[in-house]
PDB file of C-alpha atoms (C1' of nucleotides) in Angstrom:
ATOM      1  CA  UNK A 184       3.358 -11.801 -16.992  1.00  0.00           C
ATOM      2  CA  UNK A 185       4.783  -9.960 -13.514  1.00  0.00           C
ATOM      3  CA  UNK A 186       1.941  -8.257 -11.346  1.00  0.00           C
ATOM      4  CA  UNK A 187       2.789  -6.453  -8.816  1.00  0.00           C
ATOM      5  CA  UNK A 188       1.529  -3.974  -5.828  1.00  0.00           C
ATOM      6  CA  UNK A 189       3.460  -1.296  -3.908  1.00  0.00           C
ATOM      7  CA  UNK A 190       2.574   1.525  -1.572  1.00  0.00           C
ATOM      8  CA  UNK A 191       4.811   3.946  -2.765  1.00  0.00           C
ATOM      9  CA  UNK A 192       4.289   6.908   0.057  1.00  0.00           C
ATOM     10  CA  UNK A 193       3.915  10.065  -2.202  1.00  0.00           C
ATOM     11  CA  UNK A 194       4.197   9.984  -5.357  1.00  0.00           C
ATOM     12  CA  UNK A 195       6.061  13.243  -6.316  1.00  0.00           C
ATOM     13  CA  UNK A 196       8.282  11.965  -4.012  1.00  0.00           C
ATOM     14  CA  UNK A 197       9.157   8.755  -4.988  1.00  0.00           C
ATOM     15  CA  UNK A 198       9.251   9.372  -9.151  1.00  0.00           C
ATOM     16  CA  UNK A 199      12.493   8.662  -9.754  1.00  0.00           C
ATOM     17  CA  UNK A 200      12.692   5.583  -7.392  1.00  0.00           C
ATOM     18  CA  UNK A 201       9.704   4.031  -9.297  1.00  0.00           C
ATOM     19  CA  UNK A 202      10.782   4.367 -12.296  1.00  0.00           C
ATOM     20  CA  UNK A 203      14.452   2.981 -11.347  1.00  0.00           C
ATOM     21  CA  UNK A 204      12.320  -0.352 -10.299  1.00  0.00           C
ATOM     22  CA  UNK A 205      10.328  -0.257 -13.311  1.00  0.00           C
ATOM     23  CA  UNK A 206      13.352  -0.461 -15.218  1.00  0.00           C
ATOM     24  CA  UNK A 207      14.942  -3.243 -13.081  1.00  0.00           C
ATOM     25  CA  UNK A 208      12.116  -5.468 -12.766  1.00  0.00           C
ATOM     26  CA  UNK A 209       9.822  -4.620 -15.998  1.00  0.00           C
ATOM     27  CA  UNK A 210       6.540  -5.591 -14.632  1.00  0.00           C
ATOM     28  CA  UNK A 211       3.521  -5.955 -17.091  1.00  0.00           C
ATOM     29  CA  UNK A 212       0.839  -4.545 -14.520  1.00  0.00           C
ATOM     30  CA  UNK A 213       1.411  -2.408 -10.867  1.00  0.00           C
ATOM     31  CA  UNK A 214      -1.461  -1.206  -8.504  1.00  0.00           C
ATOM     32  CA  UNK A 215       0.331   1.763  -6.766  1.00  0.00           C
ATOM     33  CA  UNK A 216      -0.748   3.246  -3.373  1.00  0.00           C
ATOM     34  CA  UNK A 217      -0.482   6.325  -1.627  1.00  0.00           C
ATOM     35  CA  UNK A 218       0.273   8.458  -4.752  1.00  0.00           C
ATOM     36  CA  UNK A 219      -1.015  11.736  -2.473  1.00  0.00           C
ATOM     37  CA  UNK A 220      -1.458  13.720  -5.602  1.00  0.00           C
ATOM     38  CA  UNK A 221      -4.400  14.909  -7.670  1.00  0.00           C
ATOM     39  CA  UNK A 222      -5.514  13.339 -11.048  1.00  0.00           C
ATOM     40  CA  UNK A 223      -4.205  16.342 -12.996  1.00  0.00           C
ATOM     41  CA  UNK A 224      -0.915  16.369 -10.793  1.00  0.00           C
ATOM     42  CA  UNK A 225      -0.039  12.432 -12.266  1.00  0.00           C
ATOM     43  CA  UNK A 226       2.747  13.023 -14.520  1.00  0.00           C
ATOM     44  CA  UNK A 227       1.583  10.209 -17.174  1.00  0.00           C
ATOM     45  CA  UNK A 228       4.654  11.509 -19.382  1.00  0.00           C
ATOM     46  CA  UNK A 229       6.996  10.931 -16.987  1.00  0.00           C
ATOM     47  CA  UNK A 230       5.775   7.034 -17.213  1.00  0.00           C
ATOM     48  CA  UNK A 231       4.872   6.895 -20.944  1.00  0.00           C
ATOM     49  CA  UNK A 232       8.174   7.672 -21.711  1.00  0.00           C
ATOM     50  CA  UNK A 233       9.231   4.494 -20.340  1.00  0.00           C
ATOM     51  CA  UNK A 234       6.374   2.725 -21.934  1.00  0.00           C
ATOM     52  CA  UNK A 235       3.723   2.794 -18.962  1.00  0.00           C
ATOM     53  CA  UNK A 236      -0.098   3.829 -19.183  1.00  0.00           C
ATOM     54  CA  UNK A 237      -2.080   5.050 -16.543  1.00  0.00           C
ATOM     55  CA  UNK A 238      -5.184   4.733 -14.915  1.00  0.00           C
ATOM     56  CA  UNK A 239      -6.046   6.904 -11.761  1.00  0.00           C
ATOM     57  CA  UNK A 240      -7.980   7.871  -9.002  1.00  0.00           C
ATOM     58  CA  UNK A 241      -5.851  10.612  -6.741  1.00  0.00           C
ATOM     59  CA  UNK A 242      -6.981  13.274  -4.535  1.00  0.00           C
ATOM     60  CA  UNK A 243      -5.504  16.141  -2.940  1.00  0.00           C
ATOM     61  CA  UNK A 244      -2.436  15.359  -0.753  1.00  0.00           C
ATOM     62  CA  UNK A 245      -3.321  11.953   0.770  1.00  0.00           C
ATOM     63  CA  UNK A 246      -4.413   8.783  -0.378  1.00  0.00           C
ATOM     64  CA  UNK A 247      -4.542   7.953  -4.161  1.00  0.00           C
ATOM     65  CA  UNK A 248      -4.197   4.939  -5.879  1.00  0.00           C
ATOM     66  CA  UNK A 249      -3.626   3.870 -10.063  1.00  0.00           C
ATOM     67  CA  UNK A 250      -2.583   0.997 -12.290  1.00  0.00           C
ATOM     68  CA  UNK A 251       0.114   0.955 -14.418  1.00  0.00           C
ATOM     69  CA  UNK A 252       0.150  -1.421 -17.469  1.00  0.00           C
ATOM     70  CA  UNK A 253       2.068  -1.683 -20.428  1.00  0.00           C
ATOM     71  CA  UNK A 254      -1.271  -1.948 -22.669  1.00  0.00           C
ATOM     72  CA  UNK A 255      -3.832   0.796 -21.850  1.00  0.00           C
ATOM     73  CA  UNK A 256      -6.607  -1.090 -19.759  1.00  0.00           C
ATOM     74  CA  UNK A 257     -10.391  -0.253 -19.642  1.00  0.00           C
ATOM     75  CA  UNK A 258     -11.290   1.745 -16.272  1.00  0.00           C
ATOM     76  CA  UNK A 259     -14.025  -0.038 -14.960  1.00  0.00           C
ATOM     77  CA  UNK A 260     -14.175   1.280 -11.280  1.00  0.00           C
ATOM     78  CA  UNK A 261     -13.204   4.467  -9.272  1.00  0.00           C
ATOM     79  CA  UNK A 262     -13.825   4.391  -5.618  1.00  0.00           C
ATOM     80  CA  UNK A 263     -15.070   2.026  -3.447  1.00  0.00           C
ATOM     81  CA  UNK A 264     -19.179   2.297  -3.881  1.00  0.00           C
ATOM     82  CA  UNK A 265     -20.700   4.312  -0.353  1.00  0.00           C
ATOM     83  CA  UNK A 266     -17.418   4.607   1.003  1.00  0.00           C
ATOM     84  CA  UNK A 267     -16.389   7.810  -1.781  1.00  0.00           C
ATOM     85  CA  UNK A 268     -15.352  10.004   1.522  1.00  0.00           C
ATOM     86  CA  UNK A 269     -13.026   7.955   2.907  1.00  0.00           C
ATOM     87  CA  UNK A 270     -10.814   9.254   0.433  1.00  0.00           C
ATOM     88  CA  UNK A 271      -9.599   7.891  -3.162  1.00  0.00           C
ATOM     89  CA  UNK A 272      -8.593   4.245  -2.214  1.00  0.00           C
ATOM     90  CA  UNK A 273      -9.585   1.387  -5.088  1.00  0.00           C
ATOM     91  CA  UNK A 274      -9.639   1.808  -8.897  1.00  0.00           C
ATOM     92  CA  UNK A 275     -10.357  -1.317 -11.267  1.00  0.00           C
ATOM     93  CA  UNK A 276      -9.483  -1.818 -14.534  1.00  0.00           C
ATOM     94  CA  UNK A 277      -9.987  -4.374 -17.262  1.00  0.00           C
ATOM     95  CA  UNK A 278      -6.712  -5.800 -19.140  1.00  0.00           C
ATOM     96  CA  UNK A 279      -8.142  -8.216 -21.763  1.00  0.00           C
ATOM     97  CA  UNK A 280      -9.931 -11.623 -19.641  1.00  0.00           C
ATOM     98  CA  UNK A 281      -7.732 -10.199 -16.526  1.00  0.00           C
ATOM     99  CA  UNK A 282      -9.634  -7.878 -13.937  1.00  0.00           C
ATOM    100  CA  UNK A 283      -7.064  -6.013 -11.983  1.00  0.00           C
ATOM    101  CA  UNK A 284      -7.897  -3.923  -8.809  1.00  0.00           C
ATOM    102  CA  UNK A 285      -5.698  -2.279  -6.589  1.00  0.00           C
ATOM    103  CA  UNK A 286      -6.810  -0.847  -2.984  1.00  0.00           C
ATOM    104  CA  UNK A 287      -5.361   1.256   0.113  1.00  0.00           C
ATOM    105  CA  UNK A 288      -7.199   0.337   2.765  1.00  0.00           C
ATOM    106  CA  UNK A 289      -7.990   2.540   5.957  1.00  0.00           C
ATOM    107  CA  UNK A 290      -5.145   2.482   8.615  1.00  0.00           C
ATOM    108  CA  UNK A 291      -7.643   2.927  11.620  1.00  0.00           C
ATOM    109  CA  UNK A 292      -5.175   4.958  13.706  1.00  0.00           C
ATOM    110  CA  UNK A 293      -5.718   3.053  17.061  1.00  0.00           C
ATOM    111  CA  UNK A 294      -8.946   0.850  18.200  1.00  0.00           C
ATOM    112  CA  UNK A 295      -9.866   4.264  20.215  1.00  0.00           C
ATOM    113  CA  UNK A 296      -9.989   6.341  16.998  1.00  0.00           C
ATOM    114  CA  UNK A 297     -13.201   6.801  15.173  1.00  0.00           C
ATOM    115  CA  UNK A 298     -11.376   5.549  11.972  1.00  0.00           C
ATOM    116  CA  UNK A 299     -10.806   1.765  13.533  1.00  0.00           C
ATOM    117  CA  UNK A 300     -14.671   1.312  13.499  1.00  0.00           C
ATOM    118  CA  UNK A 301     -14.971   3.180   9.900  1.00  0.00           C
ATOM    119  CA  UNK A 302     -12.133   0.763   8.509  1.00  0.00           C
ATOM    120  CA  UNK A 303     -13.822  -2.634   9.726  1.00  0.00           C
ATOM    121  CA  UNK A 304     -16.882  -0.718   7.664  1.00  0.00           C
ATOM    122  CA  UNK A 305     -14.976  -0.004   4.950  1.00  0.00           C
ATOM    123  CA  UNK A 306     -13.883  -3.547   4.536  1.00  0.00           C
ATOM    124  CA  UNK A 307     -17.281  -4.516   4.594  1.00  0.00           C
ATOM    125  CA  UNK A 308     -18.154  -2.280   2.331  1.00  0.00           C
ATOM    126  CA  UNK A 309     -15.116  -4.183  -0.109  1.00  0.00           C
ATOM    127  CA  UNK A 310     -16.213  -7.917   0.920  1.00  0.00           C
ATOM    128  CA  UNK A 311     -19.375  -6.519  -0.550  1.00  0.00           C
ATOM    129  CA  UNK A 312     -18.411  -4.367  -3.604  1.00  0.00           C
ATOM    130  CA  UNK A 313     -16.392  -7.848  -4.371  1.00  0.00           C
ATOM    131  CA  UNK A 314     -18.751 -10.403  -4.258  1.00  0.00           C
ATOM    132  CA  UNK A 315     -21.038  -8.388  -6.230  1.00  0.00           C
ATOM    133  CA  UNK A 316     -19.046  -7.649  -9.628  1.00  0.00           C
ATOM    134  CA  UNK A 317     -16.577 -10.607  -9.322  1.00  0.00           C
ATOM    135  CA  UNK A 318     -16.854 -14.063 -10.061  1.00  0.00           C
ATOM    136  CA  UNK A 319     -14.581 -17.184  -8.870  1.00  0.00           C
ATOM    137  CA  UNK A 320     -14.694 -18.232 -11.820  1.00  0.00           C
ATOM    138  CA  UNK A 321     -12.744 -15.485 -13.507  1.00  0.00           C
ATOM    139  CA  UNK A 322      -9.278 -14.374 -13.096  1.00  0.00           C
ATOM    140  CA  UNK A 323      -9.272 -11.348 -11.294  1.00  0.00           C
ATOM    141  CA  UNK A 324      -6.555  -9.611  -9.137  1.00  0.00           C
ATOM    142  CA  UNK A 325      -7.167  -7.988  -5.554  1.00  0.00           C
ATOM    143  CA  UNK A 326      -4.126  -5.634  -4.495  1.00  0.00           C
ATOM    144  CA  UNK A 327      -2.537  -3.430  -2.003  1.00  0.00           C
ATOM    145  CA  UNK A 328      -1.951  -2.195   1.485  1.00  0.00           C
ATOM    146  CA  UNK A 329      -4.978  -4.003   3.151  1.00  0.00           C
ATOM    147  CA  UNK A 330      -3.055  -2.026   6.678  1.00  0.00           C
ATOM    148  CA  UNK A 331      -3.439  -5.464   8.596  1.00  0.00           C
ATOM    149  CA  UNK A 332      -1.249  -8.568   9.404  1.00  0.00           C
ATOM    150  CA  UNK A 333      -3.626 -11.729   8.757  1.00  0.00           C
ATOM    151  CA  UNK A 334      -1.631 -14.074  10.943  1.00  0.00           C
ATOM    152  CA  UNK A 335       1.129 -14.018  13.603  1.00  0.00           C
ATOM    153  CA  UNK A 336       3.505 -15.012  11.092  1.00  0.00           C
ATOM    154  CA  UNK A 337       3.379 -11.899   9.087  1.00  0.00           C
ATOM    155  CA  UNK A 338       3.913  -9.436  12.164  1.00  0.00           C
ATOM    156  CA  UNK A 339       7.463  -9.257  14.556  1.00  0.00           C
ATOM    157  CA  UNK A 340       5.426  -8.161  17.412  1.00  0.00           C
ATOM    158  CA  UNK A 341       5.307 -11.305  19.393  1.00  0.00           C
ATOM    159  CA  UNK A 342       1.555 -12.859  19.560  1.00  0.00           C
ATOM    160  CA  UNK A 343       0.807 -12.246  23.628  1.00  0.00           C
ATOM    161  CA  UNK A 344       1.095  -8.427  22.795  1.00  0.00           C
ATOM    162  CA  UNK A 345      -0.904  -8.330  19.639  1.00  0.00           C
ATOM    163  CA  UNK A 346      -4.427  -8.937  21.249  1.00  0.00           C
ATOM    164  CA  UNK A 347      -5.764  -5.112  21.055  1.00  0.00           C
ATOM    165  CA  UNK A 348      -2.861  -3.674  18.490  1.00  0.00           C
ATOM    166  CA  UNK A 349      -4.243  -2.417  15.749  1.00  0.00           C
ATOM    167  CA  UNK A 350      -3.405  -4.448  12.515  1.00  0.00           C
ATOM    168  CA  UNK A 351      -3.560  -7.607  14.261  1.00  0.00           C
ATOM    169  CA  UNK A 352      -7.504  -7.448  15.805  1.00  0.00           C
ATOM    170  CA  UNK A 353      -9.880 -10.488  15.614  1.00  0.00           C
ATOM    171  CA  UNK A 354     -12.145  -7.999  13.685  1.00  0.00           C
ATOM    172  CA  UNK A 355      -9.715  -7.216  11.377  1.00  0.00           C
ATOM    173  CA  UNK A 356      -8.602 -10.388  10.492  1.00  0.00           C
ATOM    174  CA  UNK A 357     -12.431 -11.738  10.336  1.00  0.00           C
ATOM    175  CA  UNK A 358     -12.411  -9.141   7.300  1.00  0.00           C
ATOM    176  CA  UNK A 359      -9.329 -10.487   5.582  1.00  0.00           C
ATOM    177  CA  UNK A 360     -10.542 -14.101   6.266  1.00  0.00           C
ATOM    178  CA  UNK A 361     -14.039 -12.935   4.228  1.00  0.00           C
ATOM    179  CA  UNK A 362     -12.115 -12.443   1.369  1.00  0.00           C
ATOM    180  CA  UNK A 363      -9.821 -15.691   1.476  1.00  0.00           C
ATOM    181  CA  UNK A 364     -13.688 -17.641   2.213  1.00  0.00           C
ATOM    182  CA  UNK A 365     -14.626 -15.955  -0.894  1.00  0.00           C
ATOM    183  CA  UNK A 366     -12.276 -17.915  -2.569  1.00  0.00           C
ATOM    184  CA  UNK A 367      -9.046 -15.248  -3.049  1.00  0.00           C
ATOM    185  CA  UNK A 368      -5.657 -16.875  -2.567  1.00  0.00           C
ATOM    186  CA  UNK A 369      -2.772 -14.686  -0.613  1.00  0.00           C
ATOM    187  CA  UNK A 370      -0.301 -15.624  -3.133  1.00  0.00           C
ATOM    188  CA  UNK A 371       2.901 -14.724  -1.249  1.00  0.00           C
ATOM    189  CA  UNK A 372       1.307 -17.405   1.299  1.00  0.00           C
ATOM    190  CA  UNK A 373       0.515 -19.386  -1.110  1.00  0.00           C
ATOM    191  CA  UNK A 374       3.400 -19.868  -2.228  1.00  0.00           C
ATOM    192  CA  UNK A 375       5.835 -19.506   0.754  1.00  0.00           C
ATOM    193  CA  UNK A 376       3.575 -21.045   3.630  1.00  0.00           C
ATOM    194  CA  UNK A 377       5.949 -21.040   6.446  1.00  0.00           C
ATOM    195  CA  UNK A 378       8.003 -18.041   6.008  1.00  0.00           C
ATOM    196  CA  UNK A 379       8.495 -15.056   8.151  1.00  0.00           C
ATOM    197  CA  UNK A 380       8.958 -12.203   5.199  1.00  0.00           C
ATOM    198  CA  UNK A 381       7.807  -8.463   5.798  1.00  0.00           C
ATOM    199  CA  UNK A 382       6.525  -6.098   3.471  1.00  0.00           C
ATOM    200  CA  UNK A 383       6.481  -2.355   5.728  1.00  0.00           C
ATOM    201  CA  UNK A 384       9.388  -1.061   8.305  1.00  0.00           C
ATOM    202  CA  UNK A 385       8.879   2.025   9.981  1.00  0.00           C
ATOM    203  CA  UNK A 386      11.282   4.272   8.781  1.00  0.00           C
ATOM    204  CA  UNK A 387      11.802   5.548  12.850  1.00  0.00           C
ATOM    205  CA  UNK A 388      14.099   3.599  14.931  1.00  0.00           C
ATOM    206  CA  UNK A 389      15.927   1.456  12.280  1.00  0.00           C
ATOM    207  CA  UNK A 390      13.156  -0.598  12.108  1.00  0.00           C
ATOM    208  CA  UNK A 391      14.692  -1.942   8.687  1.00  0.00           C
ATOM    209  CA  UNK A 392      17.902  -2.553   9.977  1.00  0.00           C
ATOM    210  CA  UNK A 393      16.462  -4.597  12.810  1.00  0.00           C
ATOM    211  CA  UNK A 394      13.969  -6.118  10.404  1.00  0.00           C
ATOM    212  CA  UNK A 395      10.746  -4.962  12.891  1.00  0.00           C
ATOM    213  CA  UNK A 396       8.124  -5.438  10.230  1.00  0.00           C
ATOM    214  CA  UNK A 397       4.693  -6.299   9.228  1.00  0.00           C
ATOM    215  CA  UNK A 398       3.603  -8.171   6.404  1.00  0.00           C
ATOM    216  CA  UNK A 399       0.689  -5.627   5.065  1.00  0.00           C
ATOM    217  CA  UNK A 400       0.872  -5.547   1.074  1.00  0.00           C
ATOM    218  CA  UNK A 401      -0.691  -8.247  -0.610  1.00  0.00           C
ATOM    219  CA  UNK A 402      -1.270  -9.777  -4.367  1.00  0.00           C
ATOM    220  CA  UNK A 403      -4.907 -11.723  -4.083  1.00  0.00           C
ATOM    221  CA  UNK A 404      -6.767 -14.043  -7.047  1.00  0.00           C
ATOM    222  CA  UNK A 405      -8.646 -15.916  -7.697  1.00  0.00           C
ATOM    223  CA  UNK A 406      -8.672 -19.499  -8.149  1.00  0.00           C
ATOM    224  CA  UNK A 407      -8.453 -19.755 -11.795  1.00  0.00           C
ATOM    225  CA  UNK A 408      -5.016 -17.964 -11.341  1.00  0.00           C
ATOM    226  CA  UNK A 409      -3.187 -20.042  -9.391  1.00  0.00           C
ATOM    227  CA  UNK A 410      -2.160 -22.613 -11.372  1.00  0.00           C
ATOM    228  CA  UNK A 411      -0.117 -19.668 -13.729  1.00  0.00           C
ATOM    229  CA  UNK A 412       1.612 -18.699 -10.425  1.00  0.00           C
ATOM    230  CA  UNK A 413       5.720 -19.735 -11.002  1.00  0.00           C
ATOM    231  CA  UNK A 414       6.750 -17.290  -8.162  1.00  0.00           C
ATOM    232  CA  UNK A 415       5.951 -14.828  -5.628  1.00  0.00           C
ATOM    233  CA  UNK A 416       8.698 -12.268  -4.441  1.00  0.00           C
ATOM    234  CA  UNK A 417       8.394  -9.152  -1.635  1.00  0.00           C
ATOM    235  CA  UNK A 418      11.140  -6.704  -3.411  1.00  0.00           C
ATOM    236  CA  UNK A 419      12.625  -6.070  -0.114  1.00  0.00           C
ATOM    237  CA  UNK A 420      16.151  -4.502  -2.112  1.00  0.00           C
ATOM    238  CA  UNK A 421      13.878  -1.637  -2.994  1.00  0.00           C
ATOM    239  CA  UNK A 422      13.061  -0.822   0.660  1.00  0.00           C
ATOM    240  CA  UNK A 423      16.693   0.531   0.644  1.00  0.00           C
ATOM    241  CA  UNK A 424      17.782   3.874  -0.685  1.00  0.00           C
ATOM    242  CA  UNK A 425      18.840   3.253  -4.407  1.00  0.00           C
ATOM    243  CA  UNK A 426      21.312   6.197  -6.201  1.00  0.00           C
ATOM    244  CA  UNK A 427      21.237   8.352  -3.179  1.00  0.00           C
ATOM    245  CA  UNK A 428      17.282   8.011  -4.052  1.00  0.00           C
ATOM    246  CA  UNK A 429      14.990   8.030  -0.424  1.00  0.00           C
ATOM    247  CA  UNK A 430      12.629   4.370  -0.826  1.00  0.00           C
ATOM    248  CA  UNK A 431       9.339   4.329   0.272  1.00  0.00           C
ATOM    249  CA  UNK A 432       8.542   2.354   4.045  1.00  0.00           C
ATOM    250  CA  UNK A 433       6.815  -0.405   2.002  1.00  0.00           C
ATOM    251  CA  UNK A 434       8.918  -3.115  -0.424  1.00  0.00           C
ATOM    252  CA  UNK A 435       7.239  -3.755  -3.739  1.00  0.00           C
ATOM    253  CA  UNK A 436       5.465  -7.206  -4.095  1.00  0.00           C
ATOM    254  CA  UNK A 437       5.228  -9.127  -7.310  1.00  0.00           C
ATOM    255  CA  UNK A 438       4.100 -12.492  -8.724  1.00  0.00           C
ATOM    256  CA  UNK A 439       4.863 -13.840 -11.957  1.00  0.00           C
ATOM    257  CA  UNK A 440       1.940 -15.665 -13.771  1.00  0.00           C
ATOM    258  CA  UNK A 441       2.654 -18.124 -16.911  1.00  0.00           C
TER     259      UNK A 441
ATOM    260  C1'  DA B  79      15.087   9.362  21.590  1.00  0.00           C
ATOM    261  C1'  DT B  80       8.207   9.907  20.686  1.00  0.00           C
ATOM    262  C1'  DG B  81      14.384   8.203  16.763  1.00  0.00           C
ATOM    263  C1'  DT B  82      11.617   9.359   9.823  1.00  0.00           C
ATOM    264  C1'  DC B  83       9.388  10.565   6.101  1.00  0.00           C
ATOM    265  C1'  DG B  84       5.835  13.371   2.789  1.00  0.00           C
ATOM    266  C1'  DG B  85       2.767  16.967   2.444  1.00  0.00           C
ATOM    267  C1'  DA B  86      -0.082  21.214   3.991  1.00  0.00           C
ATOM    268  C1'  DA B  87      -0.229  25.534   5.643  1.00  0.00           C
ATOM    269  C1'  DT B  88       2.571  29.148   5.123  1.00  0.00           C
ATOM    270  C1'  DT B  89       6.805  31.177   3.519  1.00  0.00           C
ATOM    271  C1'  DA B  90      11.427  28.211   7.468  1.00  0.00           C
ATOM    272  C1'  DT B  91       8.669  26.337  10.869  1.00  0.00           C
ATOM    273  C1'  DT B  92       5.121  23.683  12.824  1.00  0.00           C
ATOM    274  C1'  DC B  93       1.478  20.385  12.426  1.00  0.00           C
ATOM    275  C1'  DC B  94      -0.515  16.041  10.824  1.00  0.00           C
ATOM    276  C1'  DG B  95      -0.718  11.285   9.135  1.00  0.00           C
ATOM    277  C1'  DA B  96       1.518   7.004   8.721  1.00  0.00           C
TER     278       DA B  96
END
DNA sequence: ATGTCGGAATTATTCCGA
């Protein structure tokens, strides 16, 4: 089975460009983020006719995030419980013994913006949600743009600069650390503990060309899941234009699972 | 180059968010 998460920056946008990587890679499940489209604007025929089901929680214009699975799942969670106006960022869904979540975190803007205080909030408000309906004992997935880099390793800006840079904050690494305590695994780490592999490029300055990344898309699970883990890839070919087709700033992640 | 995208508001141009 291939899992797999991707910020896809607008979905409208990117249709085409999906579905090219859908038919490249075939993965069995996808949390998507960013779809910035409504639930009635998600063209579900567009995907069922290359044998895809649904499930979604968009919004006007921004945010948004869905699952797509080649069996339909059970929706089992829209919205991240007290944090509803922070905009449509986590939707659950139940595929068989497999609990699959998908999230897009708050960026935070800058630590002076009133949205850095509301994300470390927000993230609280996950570590929370989490431990409350999940068990360690169960195999459930935990995916998306999380909008931090957990350790110097996954960031090019160098580690003397990083100290107040949002993304790279003690505070926000204290909330990814929660969840790893928990007892998630970061399977790209996991599985490739040394290297230096990015997941976002700003699409100013040639930041892909130059490779000035962060590593800010992640596949978690739990425990129970690791030992089905036979690889962990960041799709970096799709962060180039394909057929003339414009990518998204983020690479697709995926994991395949025995 | 504060360099590019996607989308909204408004109707080809500017603003905003990332």
């Amino acid at each position: 089975m291939r899992i797999a998460t991707w910020n896809i920056n607008g979905l409208r946008a990117r249709l085409d460009f999906v579905r090219h990587w859908l038919a490249a890679r075939q993965p069995d499940l996808v949390g998507l983020q960013e779809l910035k489209l409504t639930d009635e604007q998600f063209p579900h025929a567009d995907f069922e006719a290359v044998g895809y089901h649904a499930t979604v929680h968009g919004q006007k214009a921004w945010n948004g995030v869905a699952i797509l699975s080649r069996e339909a799942g059970t929706l089992t969670q829209r919205g991240l419980p007290g944090q509803e106006d922070f905009g449509s960022r986590l939707v659950t869904a139940q595929f068989g013994d497999l609990s699959f979540t998908t999230i897009y975190c708050p960026n935070g803007k800058h630590l002076a913006h009133d949205d850095y205080p509301r994300k470390l909030d927000w993230f609280d408000s996950l570590a929370t949600f989490w431990s409350e309906t999940r068990s360690t004992e169960e195999a459930a997935v935990l995916c998306g743009d999380l909008n931090l880099c957990p350790a110097e390793l996954d960031s090019h800006h160098p580690p003397e600069k990083t100290g107040d840079r949002i993304f790279h904050t003690t505070a926000e690494r204290a909330r990814f650390e929660r969840l790893l305590e928990w007892g998630l695994v970061d399977l790209f780490r996991h599985r490739h503990p040394e290297e230096r592999m990015y997941s976002w490029w700003d699409y100013r300055g040639g930041s892909f060309h130059r490779n000035l990344g962060l590593r800010i898309d992640f596949l978690l699970a739990t425990p129970t899941l690791l030992a089905r883990v036979r690889d962990v890839v960041i799709d970096r070919d799709y962060r180039k234009k394909k057929d003339g087709l414009t990518a998204s700033d983020h690479a697709p992640v995926y994991a395949d699972l025995e």
